[in-house]
XYZ file of C-alpha atoms in Angstrom:
752
model
C -4.160 -16.938 -26.147
C -2.509 -16.039 -22.812
C -1.899 -12.494 -24.057
C -5.566 -12.135 -24.996
C -6.626 -13.389 -21.563
C -4.201 -10.942 -19.934
C -5.645 -8.052 -21.897
C -9.171 -9.115 -20.970
C -8.294 -9.260 -17.272
C -6.594 -5.870 -17.496
C -9.645 -4.312 -19.154
C -11.880 -5.858 -16.503
C -9.812 -4.204 -13.796
C -9.923 -0.800 -15.493
C -13.612 -0.887 -16.390
C -15.323 -2.265 -13.300
C -18.297 0.072 -13.262
C -20.501 1.542 -16.016
C -19.229 5.008 -15.142
C -15.712 3.838 -15.963
C -16.670 3.935 -19.651
C -16.290 7.693 -19.422
C -12.626 7.124 -18.690
C -11.980 5.398 -22.036
C -10.712 8.583 -23.813
C -8.284 9.262 -20.964
C -7.123 5.639 -20.943
C -6.726 5.681 -24.715
C -4.674 8.869 -24.499
C -2.483 7.358 -21.802
C -1.914 4.129 -23.750
C -1.120 6.095 -26.930
C 1.406 8.160 -25.005
C 3.016 5.033 -23.584
C 3.020 3.402 -27.029
C 4.677 6.457 -28.580
C 7.333 6.426 -25.841
C 7.985 2.708 -26.375
C 8.111 3.143 -30.175
C 10.590 5.986 -29.785
C 12.800 3.934 -27.533
C 12.606 0.961 -29.879
C 13.639 3.126 -32.830
C 16.575 4.571 -30.917
C 17.541 1.126 -29.642
C 17.233 -0.413 -33.104
C 19.372 2.329 -34.632
C 22.042 1.870 -31.978
C 21.992 -1.906 -32.368
C 22.314 -1.611 -36.134
C 25.270 0.734 -35.751
C 26.892 -1.537 -33.180
C 26.256 -4.618 -35.312
C 27.676 -2.944 -38.417
C 30.710 -1.744 -36.509
C 31.200 -5.180 -34.997
C 30.959 -6.924 -38.362
C 33.471 -4.478 -39.804
C 35.817 -5.042 -36.874
C 35.457 -8.819 -37.188
C 36.263 -8.654 -40.889
C 39.286 -6.412 -40.299
C 40.433 -8.620 -37.456
C 40.060 -11.733 -39.526
C 42.158 -10.229 -42.312
C 44.806 -9.136 -39.820
C 44.922 -12.583 -38.207
C 45.260 -14.234 -41.599
C 48.112 -11.882 -42.531
C 49.872 -12.575 -39.238
C 49.364 -16.272 -39.718
C 50.837 -16.119 -43.215
C 53.815 -14.057 -42.030
C 54.476 -16.403 -39.136
C 54.319 -19.380 -41.486
C 56.817 -17.618 -43.756
C 59.099 -16.949 -40.795
C 58.810 -20.568 -39.693
C 59.633 -21.718 -43.205
C 62.626 -19.379 -43.414
C 63.895 -20.657 -40.066
C 63.610 -24.233 -41.219
C 65.401 -23.425 -44.500
C 68.086 -21.424 -42.652
C 68.903 -24.426 -40.513
C 69.854 -26.358 -43.654
C 71.828 -23.438 -45.106
C 74.126 -22.854 -42.126
C 76.896 -25.348 -41.417
C 76.910 -26.715 -37.858
C 73.566 -24.998 -37.145
C 72.544 -27.553 -34.515
C 75.724 -26.846 -32.511
C 75.339 -23.097 -32.911
C 71.648 -23.337 -31.886
C 72.568 -25.427 -28.823
C 75.206 -22.910 -27.714
C 72.724 -20.073 -28.271
C 70.030 -21.768 -26.224
C 72.524 -22.546 -23.474
C 73.622 -18.901 -23.333
C 70.024 -17.694 -23.339
C 69.023 -20.081 -20.588
C 72.062 -19.067 -18.542
C 71.118 -15.389 -18.936
C 67.548 -16.119 -17.911
C 68.694 -18.108 -14.875
C 71.102 -15.334 -13.904
C 68.356 -12.706 -14.258
C 65.861 -14.842 -12.353
C 68.376 -15.442 -9.544
C 69.058 -11.726 -9.307
C 65.351 -10.965 -9.183
C 64.752 -13.602 -6.523
C 67.666 -12.365 -4.421
C 66.424 -8.760 -4.483
C 62.708 -9.618 -4.351
C 62.200 -9.201 -0.608
C 64.244 -6.016 -0.419
C 62.259 -4.440 -3.230
C 59.041 -5.581 -1.563
C 60.150 -3.988 1.696
C 60.778 -0.713 -0.107
C 57.256 -0.831 -1.548
C 55.800 -1.488 1.914
C 57.592 1.586 3.195
C 56.086 3.660 0.385
C 52.624 2.322 1.198
C 53.089 3.274 4.851
C 53.918 6.775 3.783
C 50.757 6.863 1.663
C 48.751 5.611 4.639
C 49.763 8.769 6.439
C 48.555 10.887 3.494
C 45.702 8.797 2.084
C 44.053 11.728 0.303
C 47.141 12.399 -1.886
C 49.062 9.067 -1.952
C 52.143 10.599 -3.616
C 53.830 7.182 -3.981
C 50.955 5.506 -5.791
C 52.621 5.424 -9.229
C 55.957 4.251 -7.834
C 54.299 1.469 -5.867
C 52.312 0.407 -8.906
C 55.435 0.315 -11.093
C 57.347 -1.705 -8.514
C 54.476 -4.129 -7.945
C 54.078 -4.628 -11.699
C 57.746 -5.698 -11.934
C 57.455 -8.012 -8.948
C 54.235 -9.516 -10.312
C 55.982 -10.219 -13.630
C 58.865 -11.846 -11.757
C 56.496 -14.070 -9.833
C 54.485 -14.955 -12.945
C 57.651 -15.852 -14.899
C 58.983 -17.973 -12.060
C 55.726 -19.823 -11.575
C 55.375 -20.288 -15.345
C 58.863 -21.794 -15.624
C 58.340 -24.125 -12.669
C 55.083 -25.336 -14.190
C 56.790 -25.998 -17.551
C 59.656 -27.840 -15.869
C 59.553 -31.598 -15.623
C 60.062 -31.390 -11.847
C 57.251 -29.539 -10.067
C 58.281 -30.440 -6.524
C 59.439 -26.866 -5.822
C 56.186 -25.214 -6.909
C 54.707 -25.165 -3.373
C 57.953 -23.741 -1.962
C 58.030 -21.016 -4.582
C 54.381 -20.179 -3.958
C 55.064 -19.772 -0.224
C 58.013 -17.524 -1.053
C 55.721 -15.151 -2.982
C 52.935 -15.098 -0.368
C 54.147 -11.817 1.038
C 53.671 -10.214 -2.384
C 49.951 -11.056 -2.253
C 49.647 -9.175 1.031
C 51.322 -6.096 -0.434
C 49.144 -6.308 -3.559
C 46.042 -6.412 -1.330
C 47.387 -3.395 0.551
C 47.936 -1.539 -2.708
C 44.477 -2.527 -3.965
C 42.949 -1.060 -0.803
C 44.672 2.245 -1.591
C 43.432 2.169 -5.159
C 39.928 1.220 -3.993
C 39.894 4.070 -1.484
C 40.878 6.496 -4.231
C 38.202 5.129 -6.566
C 35.478 5.371 -3.918
C 36.497 8.958 -3.148
C 36.993 10.092 -6.708
C 34.201 12.687 -6.577
C 35.455 14.234 -3.297
C 38.963 14.325 -4.809
C 37.692 16.329 -7.746
C 35.604 18.582 -5.540
C 38.700 19.289 -3.413
C 40.685 20.044 -6.626
C 43.093 17.143 -6.049
C 43.713 16.656 -9.764
C 47.111 15.015 -9.297
C 45.630 12.125 -7.397
C 42.939 11.653 -10.063
C 45.536 11.628 -12.856
C 47.747 9.106 -11.021
C 44.755 6.851 -10.513
C 43.773 7.148 -14.181
C 47.314 6.274 -15.335
C 47.372 3.148 -13.214
C 43.973 1.955 -14.395
C 44.801 2.731 -18.041
C 48.087 0.797 -17.772
C 46.326 -2.165 -16.211
C 43.651 -1.988 -18.896
C 46.319 -2.267 -21.620
C 47.973 -5.153 -19.796
C 44.635 -6.969 -19.545
C 44.109 -6.464 -23.277
C 47.520 -8.043 -23.941
C 46.680 -10.962 -21.659
C 43.398 -11.523 -23.468
C 45.153 -11.365 -26.844
C 47.769 -13.848 -25.612
C 45.110 -16.195 -24.293
C 43.201 -15.973 -27.572
C 46.367 -16.629 -29.584
C 47.343 -19.585 -27.421
C 43.834 -20.963 -27.694
C 43.579 -20.541 -31.485
C 47.214 -21.208 -32.496
C 48.583 -23.182 -29.577
C 51.200 -25.150 -31.505
C 52.496 -22.193 -33.448
C 52.518 -19.830 -30.465
C 54.512 -22.278 -28.362
C 57.426 -22.002 -30.812
C 57.873 -18.265 -30.177
C 59.264 -17.635 -26.708
C 58.694 -13.883 -26.792
C 54.948 -14.346 -26.955
C 54.991 -15.730 -23.402
C 56.676 -12.730 -21.783
C 54.856 -10.021 -19.748
C 51.631 -10.302 -17.660
C 49.939 -13.664 -17.757
C 46.795 -13.061 -15.636
C 43.855 -10.673 -15.902
C 43.955 -8.200 -13.030
C 40.647 -6.428 -13.738
C 41.492 -2.966 -12.403
C 39.255 -1.288 -14.973
C 36.315 -3.484 -13.947
C 37.014 -2.794 -10.259
C 37.144 0.935 -11.035
C 33.702 0.797 -12.672
C 32.371 -1.318 -9.817
C 33.620 1.256 -7.299
C 31.628 3.953 -9.112
C 28.517 1.803 -8.738
C 29.260 1.058 -5.072
C 29.789 4.754 -4.334
C 26.407 5.578 -5.878
C 24.736 2.623 -4.153
C 26.099 3.688 -0.773
C 24.698 7.170 -1.279
C 21.353 5.726 -2.371
C 21.199 3.526 0.728
C 21.877 6.533 2.952
C 19.063 8.488 1.258
C 16.535 5.631 1.362
C 15.674 5.876 5.051
C 15.085 9.617 4.831
C 12.800 9.096 1.839
C 10.801 6.336 3.533
C 10.280 8.540 6.579
C 9.383 11.658 4.583
C 8.526 11.187 0.877
C 8.792 14.920 0.260
C 12.539 14.752 0.983
C 13.321 12.622 -2.086
C 14.527 15.565 -4.186
C 16.615 16.978 -1.359
C 18.130 13.611 -0.470
C 19.160 13.098 -4.127
C 21.075 16.375 -4.498
C 24.349 14.439 -4.342
C 23.347 12.453 -7.437
C 23.352 15.433 -9.787
C 26.247 17.139 -8.009
C 28.386 14.053 -8.623
C 27.554 13.965 -12.323
C 28.223 17.681 -12.638
C 31.592 17.201 -10.923
C 32.422 14.445 -13.410
C 31.412 16.612 -16.358
C 33.478 19.658 -15.390
C 36.266 18.082 -13.348
C 37.024 14.505 -14.387
C 36.491 14.356 -18.150
C 39.714 16.255 -18.870
C 41.706 14.073 -16.441
C 40.710 10.677 -17.831
C 41.460 8.996 -21.182
C 39.007 10.158 -23.850
C 38.324 6.599 -24.977
C 36.751 5.905 -21.593
C 33.993 8.462 -22.249
C 33.937 8.832 -18.502
C 30.951 11.187 -18.283
C 28.766 8.800 -20.277
C 30.076 5.901 -18.202
C 29.299 7.649 -14.926
C 25.844 8.658 -16.167
C 25.042 5.110 -17.289
C 26.117 3.592 -13.965
C 24.364 6.210 -11.841
C 21.189 5.986 -13.929
C 21.088 2.200 -13.556
C 21.615 2.445 -9.794
C 18.790 4.984 -9.516
C 16.496 2.922 -11.722
C 17.195 -0.357 -9.859
C 16.536 1.357 -6.530
C 13.217 2.828 -7.654
C 12.060 -0.459 -9.192
C 12.947 -2.247 -5.943
C 10.840 0.213 -3.995
C 7.791 0.129 -6.249
C 7.849 -3.679 -6.261
C 7.808 -3.701 -2.455
C 4.260 -4.656 -1.372
C 4.751 -2.779 1.914
C 5.569 0.563 0.257
C 3.364 3.337 1.640
C 1.104 5.262 -0.771
C 2.868 8.557 -0.013
C 6.205 7.042 -1.033
C 4.699 5.621 -4.212
C 3.374 9.048 -5.118
C 6.774 10.586 -4.404
C 8.385 8.158 -6.867
C 5.786 8.907 -9.545
C 6.419 12.648 -9.244
C 10.189 12.119 -9.064
C 10.407 10.685 -12.592
C 9.559 13.991 -14.267
C 11.881 15.973 -11.988
C 14.688 13.486 -12.599
C 14.601 13.838 -16.375
C 14.392 17.612 -16.074
C 17.571 17.685 -13.978
C 19.344 15.250 -16.293
C 18.435 17.490 -19.244
C 20.370 20.300 -17.584
C 23.397 17.994 -17.614
C 22.964 17.418 -21.334
C 21.063 14.142 -21.421
C 17.656 13.671 -23.001
C 15.247 10.968 -21.920
C 15.923 8.763 -24.953
C 19.635 8.554 -24.114
C 18.977 7.336 -20.571
C 18.156 3.667 -20.936
C 16.460 1.692 -19.538
C 13.599 4.042 -18.781
C 13.651 5.149 -15.139
C 10.386 3.415 -14.162
C 10.200 0.942 -17.066
C 7.359 3.021 -18.588
C 5.127 1.951 -15.706
C 3.949 5.429 -14.692
C 0.314 4.755 -15.607
C 0.421 1.367 -13.940
C 2.089 2.881 -10.884
C -0.614 5.522 -10.587
C -3.210 2.752 -10.518
C -1.103 0.759 -8.059
C -0.733 3.853 -5.924
C -4.498 4.248 -5.925
C -4.835 0.610 -4.894
C -2.284 1.175 -2.130
C -4.397 4.001 -0.744
C -7.518 1.866 -1.002
C -5.723 -1.083 0.624
C -4.453 1.142 3.444
C -7.938 2.627 3.766
C -9.538 -0.807 4.067
C -6.913 -1.958 6.560
C -7.403 1.129 8.723
C -11.171 0.761 8.622
C -10.873 -2.921 9.538
C -8.544 -2.158 12.436
C -10.814 0.584 13.732
C -13.880 -1.601 13.525
C -11.994 -4.480 15.157
C -11.169 -2.122 18.024
C -14.823 -1.087 18.294
C -16.002 -4.689 18.053
C -13.667 -5.780 20.850
C -14.756 -2.950 23.144
C -18.426 -3.410 22.206
C -18.558 -7.183 22.710
C -16.446 -7.227 25.870
C -18.475 -4.338 27.316
C -15.768 -3.119 29.615
C -16.333 0.116 31.559
C -14.774 3.394 30.384
C -14.669 2.376 26.734
C -16.661 5.405 25.552
C -15.867 9.105 25.251
C -17.925 12.229 25.846
C -17.929 15.056 23.299
C -17.942 18.772 24.089
C -21.696 18.590 24.777
C -21.338 15.653 27.148
C -22.913 13.173 24.687
C -21.638 9.574 24.610
C -19.375 8.911 21.612
C -17.222 6.025 20.409
C -13.471 6.612 20.469
C -12.667 5.819 16.830
C -15.131 8.007 14.928
C -12.988 11.154 14.928
C -9.885 9.155 14.003
C -11.741 7.546 11.104
C -12.819 10.843 9.551
C -9.361 12.317 10.142
C -7.823 9.384 8.292
C -10.302 9.773 5.427
C -9.367 13.436 5.095
C -5.654 12.620 4.987
C -6.175 9.982 2.306
C -8.394 12.333 0.308
C -5.695 14.994 0.302
C -3.080 12.371 -0.569
C -5.187 11.260 -3.542
C -5.564 14.873 -4.615
C -1.782 15.284 -4.585
C -1.603 12.878 -7.512
C -2.987 15.625 -9.747
C -5.241 13.078 -11.470
C -8.997 13.270 -11.037
C -9.516 9.647 -12.085
C -7.279 8.485 -9.244
C -8.993 10.731 -6.714
C -12.431 9.621 -7.877
C -11.433 5.966 -7.538
C -10.262 6.575 -3.976
C -13.444 8.482 -3.088
C -15.527 5.614 -4.486
C -13.630 3.231 -2.216
C -14.333 5.512 0.732
C -18.048 5.519 -0.043
C -18.012 1.723 -0.129
C -16.046 1.523 3.130
C -18.412 3.908 4.917
C -21.464 2.021 3.678
C -19.905 -1.269 4.748
C -19.185 0.193 8.169
C -22.861 1.127 8.568
C -23.916 -2.404 7.682
C -21.369 -3.980 10.019
C -22.500 -1.790 12.915
C -26.133 -2.693 12.338
C -25.338 -6.402 12.222
C -23.213 -6.190 15.362
C -25.950 -4.282 17.216
C -28.463 -6.955 16.235
C -26.161 -9.820 17.241
C -25.312 -8.398 20.650
C -28.856 -7.320 21.530
C -30.176 -10.768 20.597
C -28.251 -12.223 23.544
C -30.724 -10.591 25.960
C -33.987 -11.632 24.328
C -34.283 -14.920 26.162
C -35.941 -14.891 29.593
C -33.086 -17.004 30.956
C -30.278 -14.873 29.486
C -27.657 -13.305 31.748
C -28.272 -9.583 32.200
C -24.634 -8.740 32.907
C -23.331 -5.965 30.646
C -26.811 -4.806 29.627
C -26.358 -1.245 30.826
C -23.010 -0.903 29.031
C -24.671 -2.256 25.876
C -27.373 0.398 26.228
C -24.659 3.058 26.666
C -23.011 1.827 23.488
C -26.291 1.989 21.594
C -26.629 5.624 22.674
C -23.005 6.352 21.663
C -23.410 4.757 18.234
C -26.654 6.689 17.678
C -24.865 9.912 18.647
C -22.061 9.076 16.190
C -24.539 8.901 13.345
C -25.901 12.331 14.220
C -22.371 13.760 14.383
C -21.807 12.489 10.845
C -24.750 14.442 9.409
C -25.686 17.194 11.869
C -24.995 20.614 10.308
C -25.771 23.779 12.234
C -24.437 26.747 10.308
C -25.798 29.243 12.830
C -23.747 27.631 15.571
C -20.768 27.102 13.265
C -21.155 23.336 13.502
C -20.256 21.293 10.426
C -20.876 17.573 10.221
C -18.191 15.058 9.311
C -19.954 14.194 6.067
C -20.142 17.824 4.943
C -16.455 18.349 5.720
C -15.684 15.218 3.742
C -17.596 16.593 0.753
C -15.818 19.935 0.969
C -12.456 18.173 1.031
C -12.914 16.118 -2.122
C -15.221 18.331 -4.198
C -12.399 20.564 -5.565
C -10.405 17.457 -6.506
C -12.980 15.763 -8.772
C -14.853 16.631 -11.949
C -18.334 18.219 -11.927
C -19.646 15.139 -13.688
C -18.400 12.908 -10.889
C -20.030 15.154 -8.299
C -23.444 14.203 -9.665
C -22.700 10.578 -8.807
C -21.000 11.573 -5.547
C -24.035 13.535 -4.385
C -26.151 10.417 -4.843
C -23.670 8.437 -2.743
C -23.618 11.174 -0.110
C -27.409 11.128 0.086
C -27.347 7.348 0.479
C -24.782 7.644 3.264
C -26.811 10.353 4.971
C -29.918 8.170 4.851
C -27.861 5.272 6.162
C -26.680 7.290 9.151
C -30.267 8.277 9.949
C -31.408 4.668 9.627
C -28.549 3.316 11.771
C -29.075 5.938 14.475
C -32.796 5.188 14.561
C -32.069 1.459 14.554
C -29.855 1.826 17.631
C -32.600 3.717 19.473
C -35.218 1.192 18.379
C -32.991 -1.637 19.604
C -32.533 0.186 22.920
C -36.293 0.489 23.272
C -36.805 -3.196 22.415
C -34.272 -4.154 25.086
C -36.187 -2.079 27.642
C -39.440 -3.883 26.860
C -37.781 -7.289 26.578
C -35.824 -7.081 29.816
C -37.567 -4.526 32.073
C -41.207 -5.118 31.084
C -41.216 -8.836 30.328
C -43.447 -9.680 33.324
C -45.470 -6.460 33.228
C -46.510 -6.823 29.577
C -47.407 -10.486 30.105
C -49.945 -9.463 32.801
C -51.928 -7.123 30.533
C -55.572 -8.196 29.978
C -55.214 -11.028 32.489
C -57.036 -10.973 35.853
C -53.988 -9.299 37.454
C -54.357 -6.405 35.027
C -57.418 -5.138 36.797
C -55.706 -4.895 40.164
C -52.156 -3.874 39.163
C -50.855 -0.560 37.895
C -48.766 -1.930 35.042
C -49.031 1.145 32.823
C -47.884 3.364 35.680
C -44.843 1.154 36.317
C -43.958 1.353 32.652
C -44.196 5.133 32.396
C -42.231 5.513 35.645
C -39.480 3.336 34.157
C -39.606 5.512 31.053
C -38.986 8.544 33.234
C -36.016 6.827 34.867
C -34.405 5.987 31.525
C -35.022 9.438 30.096
C -33.559 11.014 33.222
C -30.482 8.804 32.986
C -29.797 9.486 29.301
C -31.000 13.057 28.748
C -27.495 14.475 29.283
C -25.653 11.885 27.172
C -28.065 11.337 24.267
C -28.178 13.863 21.440
C -31.277 16.048 21.763
C -32.595 15.040 18.319
C -32.168 11.369 19.251
C -33.902 11.985 22.585
C -37.126 12.960 20.803
C -36.886 9.832 18.686
C -36.228 7.795 21.844
C -39.442 9.033 23.497
C -41.407 8.541 20.283
C -40.083 4.986 19.899
C -40.987 4.249 23.525
C -44.564 5.372 22.820
C -44.869 3.409 19.571
C -43.439 0.246 21.085
C -45.666 0.592 24.141
C -48.742 0.887 21.930
C -47.745 -2.128 19.821
C -46.977 -4.261 22.868
C -50.178 -3.116 24.543
C -52.322 -4.074 21.551
C -50.447 -7.351 21.046
C -51.094 -8.312 24.673
C -54.528 -9.632 23.668
C -52.640 -12.846 22.853
C -51.201 -13.116 26.373
C -51.749 -16.389 28.101
C -54.798 -15.960 30.301
C -56.010 -12.772 28.572
C -59.828 -12.713 28.728
C -62.447 -9.955 28.557
C -65.651 -10.754 30.471
C -68.860 -8.815 30.174
C -69.030 -8.481 33.909
C -65.542 -6.947 34.228
C -64.939 -3.223 33.981
C -62.323 -3.585 31.233
C -63.518 -0.383 29.559
C -62.630 1.663 32.615
C -59.262 -0.096 32.878
C -58.471 0.744 29.266
C -59.361 4.350 30.042
C -57.065 4.405 33.071
C -54.160 3.001 31.037
C -54.624 5.511 28.237
C -54.874 8.427 30.669
C -51.683 7.279 32.408
C -49.836 7.000 29.077
C -51.135 10.386 27.938
C -49.967 12.001 31.177
C -46.447 10.790 30.437
C -46.417 11.932 26.809
C -47.957 15.305 27.590
C -44.967 16.066 29.802
C -42.509 15.095 27.048
C -44.089 16.550 23.913
C -45.378 19.885 22.736
C -48.992 20.360 21.722
C -48.492 19.323 18.120
C -46.485 16.207 18.932
C -48.888 15.235 21.721
C -51.827 15.545 19.297
C -50.051 13.078 17.020
C -49.607 10.682 19.920
C -53.294 10.852 20.788
C -54.147 10.176 17.162
C -52.057 6.989 17.253
C -53.665 5.821 20.488
C -57.170 6.168 18.999
C -56.659 2.616 17.883
C -57.304 1.537 21.493
C -60.833 2.874 21.070
C -61.338 0.514 18.130
C -60.061 -2.327 20.272
C -62.692 -1.485 22.913
C -65.375 -1.302 20.215
C -64.461 -4.791 19.034
C -64.737 -6.035 22.584
C -68.096 -4.319 23.169
C -69.757 -5.062 19.798
C -73.018 -7.038 20.118
C -73.471 -10.149 18.033
C -72.088 -11.040 14.637
C -73.592 -8.019 12.920
C -72.101 -5.642 15.432
C -68.669 -7.265 15.228
C -68.656 -7.163 11.412
C -69.748 -3.535 11.434
C -66.983 -2.493 13.841
C -64.434 -4.476 11.826
C -65.476 -2.766 8.601
C -65.013 0.699 10.114
C -61.733 -0.365 11.698
C -60.448 -1.713 8.387
C -61.379 1.410 6.443
C -59.415 3.601 8.857
C -56.467 1.223 9.242
C -55.922 -0.450 5.880
C -53.101 -2.689 7.206
C -55.216 -4.150 10.024
C -54.199 -7.803 10.488
C -57.004 -10.425 10.445
C -55.003 -12.625 12.812
C -54.972 -9.936 15.484
C -58.742 -9.274 15.043
C -59.353 -12.988 15.501
C -57.201 -12.913 18.649
C -59.274 -10.026 20.057
C -62.529 -11.812 19.355
C -61.296 -15.066 20.884
C -60.355 -13.141 24.056
C -64.051 -12.286 24.594
C -65.874 -14.571 27.000
C -68.878 -14.657 24.649
C -66.839 -15.555 21.534
C -68.642 -17.373 18.726
C -66.890 -19.097 15.833
C -69.261 -17.575 13.307
C -67.852 -14.152 14.045
C -64.461 -15.063 12.599
C -66.001 -16.434 9.408
C -68.161 -13.351 9.019
C -65.161 -11.058 9.518
C -63.172 -12.953 6.893
C -66.016 -12.664 4.419
C -66.332 -8.954 5.088
C -62.544 -8.522 4.714
C -62.843 -9.929 1.199
C -65.661 -7.554 0.349
C -64.207 -4.315 1.767
C -61.940 -2.421 -0.593
C -59.477 -0.061 1.094
C -56.868 2.080 -0.583
C -53.336 1.362 0.536
C -51.467 4.268 2.106
C -48.681 4.857 4.571
C -48.167 2.177 7.167
C -50.058 2.615 10.413
C -49.327 1.243 13.832
C -51.509 -1.760 13.020
C -48.925 -3.031 10.511
C -46.741 -3.920 13.511
C -49.518 -5.601 15.504
C -49.706 -9.226 14.502
């Protein structure tokens, strides 16, 4: 059940989106390829295991027969000895004399060995000193080994006899006497270890004699270890019988493990080289092949230089290859399992696998013979992991960049913005963000797999869209802090500068001017990834690009709209509240507003993108009109028949038109005048006579502005000094009777 759940989760990861269904043939092909590779390895492994098992069973059978024959012969010998004792007269006396003579000879030999032990050890130390002076050749290595072997046997025999004696009080003394031998053995082992670790350089320097001496020592020690194992097995299986044959206890009695140390030194040599190459690879993934040149040079040196110098039974080239391959494989698996591995390094490892097997083929090894597989058949999984690494790095970079922007934006410290080549305000991270996206796009393309690149591009689309949303939310949150009349105005100007910079950023993302040789960030982004993906994906990508482009337009406009709202909320809070009140008639509120407009436009003309500047002026006009019309709900707003409100309306409109005429061309100014015609309808509502007149004006108003709000009309009527309740009822009835066709929103949709 767990396997089924695992498969389901895996499929869910691979097929997240409907478009991923198109990847099923490619996934099926990849899984079939992996399955074929696994099946091939299983067949080879099964064949080898069967051969090994058959050979082992045959060896066990032969060994069992040999052991039984030896056992039978030994029992015959034991029987003959027992019978011979009865056949020979005075055998007990003869046997006693024989044992006495043998023990005396052994004591005499042991005494001689003990007496000369230190002198012989001193001679060996002198030979080792000579080899220290010529460590590359060590001409005395064989002589030292032979002498140490004899001294080791002497020590082992002495310690064995003292342990078998009834009095063990001298064992500690004897052990102290042989302590010096341990020091010399350690010295000798250092020489052997040095030779083993430098075996490849010895071959490369044509020092064949040293290699042969080393091989002879290790082969001799290997045979001695085999004898020790056989003795231990015999003593364990036939302890009683073996104890009756004294000759079986002669020779080495402990495993010395020189062959195992030799193999371990090969591994350590390779591991040391790997460790040296690792830092270079982590710093520059493209240097992996160059930093691994030693790997194949070593194996080639073994093939042509060492095979003929080592015992054939060692199969030294295969042994070296197996050890080196395992070291390489363990190192790569360690790296790919490291969660902090950079995407570029992961890609380098993925590409290295194919190059590795190609180089090993030149040395005579096919992929099936090199087990386990270099990357555990995880290439497909690694490609997906590599894609996730890029996406993870992408998300982390985007988060860090936005965190930097958020900190600068919310703290509103001076000098946190840049100016581009045109002098426009810009945020400091935008260029870095697009540069990073380009680098990651090219990195994804280096994988040579369109599905990987497309997955990365999808993640980039999502990240860019998320960034737009986060900017809009942050703009809203920060601007909301200034909406209250009692809010602190500190940092307002810097906030307005940031709004301009963010709006300019959005234009930079989409503003293409081929005549001037100017290419937007978004267009460059498209040109970077388009050659790396399939034509089918580009259909989907174009939709995402259009959505991003619209999002940049919307965000830029939103920043300008927010800027305009801040101007009206902070600068014109008292001025707007005086419209249509008694002070309106005597003050020049509209003039103050348009003068403030001029000040803002003058301040930001050089730092706001020219296309955004037009939108800024247009938004100022639209917001002014909306606020002007909405002022009928101001506290104290009242239109009296005796007041010259019509003339005041005319003065305000003329003042506003004077401002817009300076800022717009003829066509744009005509559009502005068309919008402000709504003020004329407001005046008509105020001047209409009686219920019939009011209803008639409302009907015409409604037919021209289909989204006219009844609540606002009621507010206008209630602001008249001659207001009658019946007017509102009549207007509501007429609103239900008048059918208007819905169209594009007009300015009245914003007037509540």
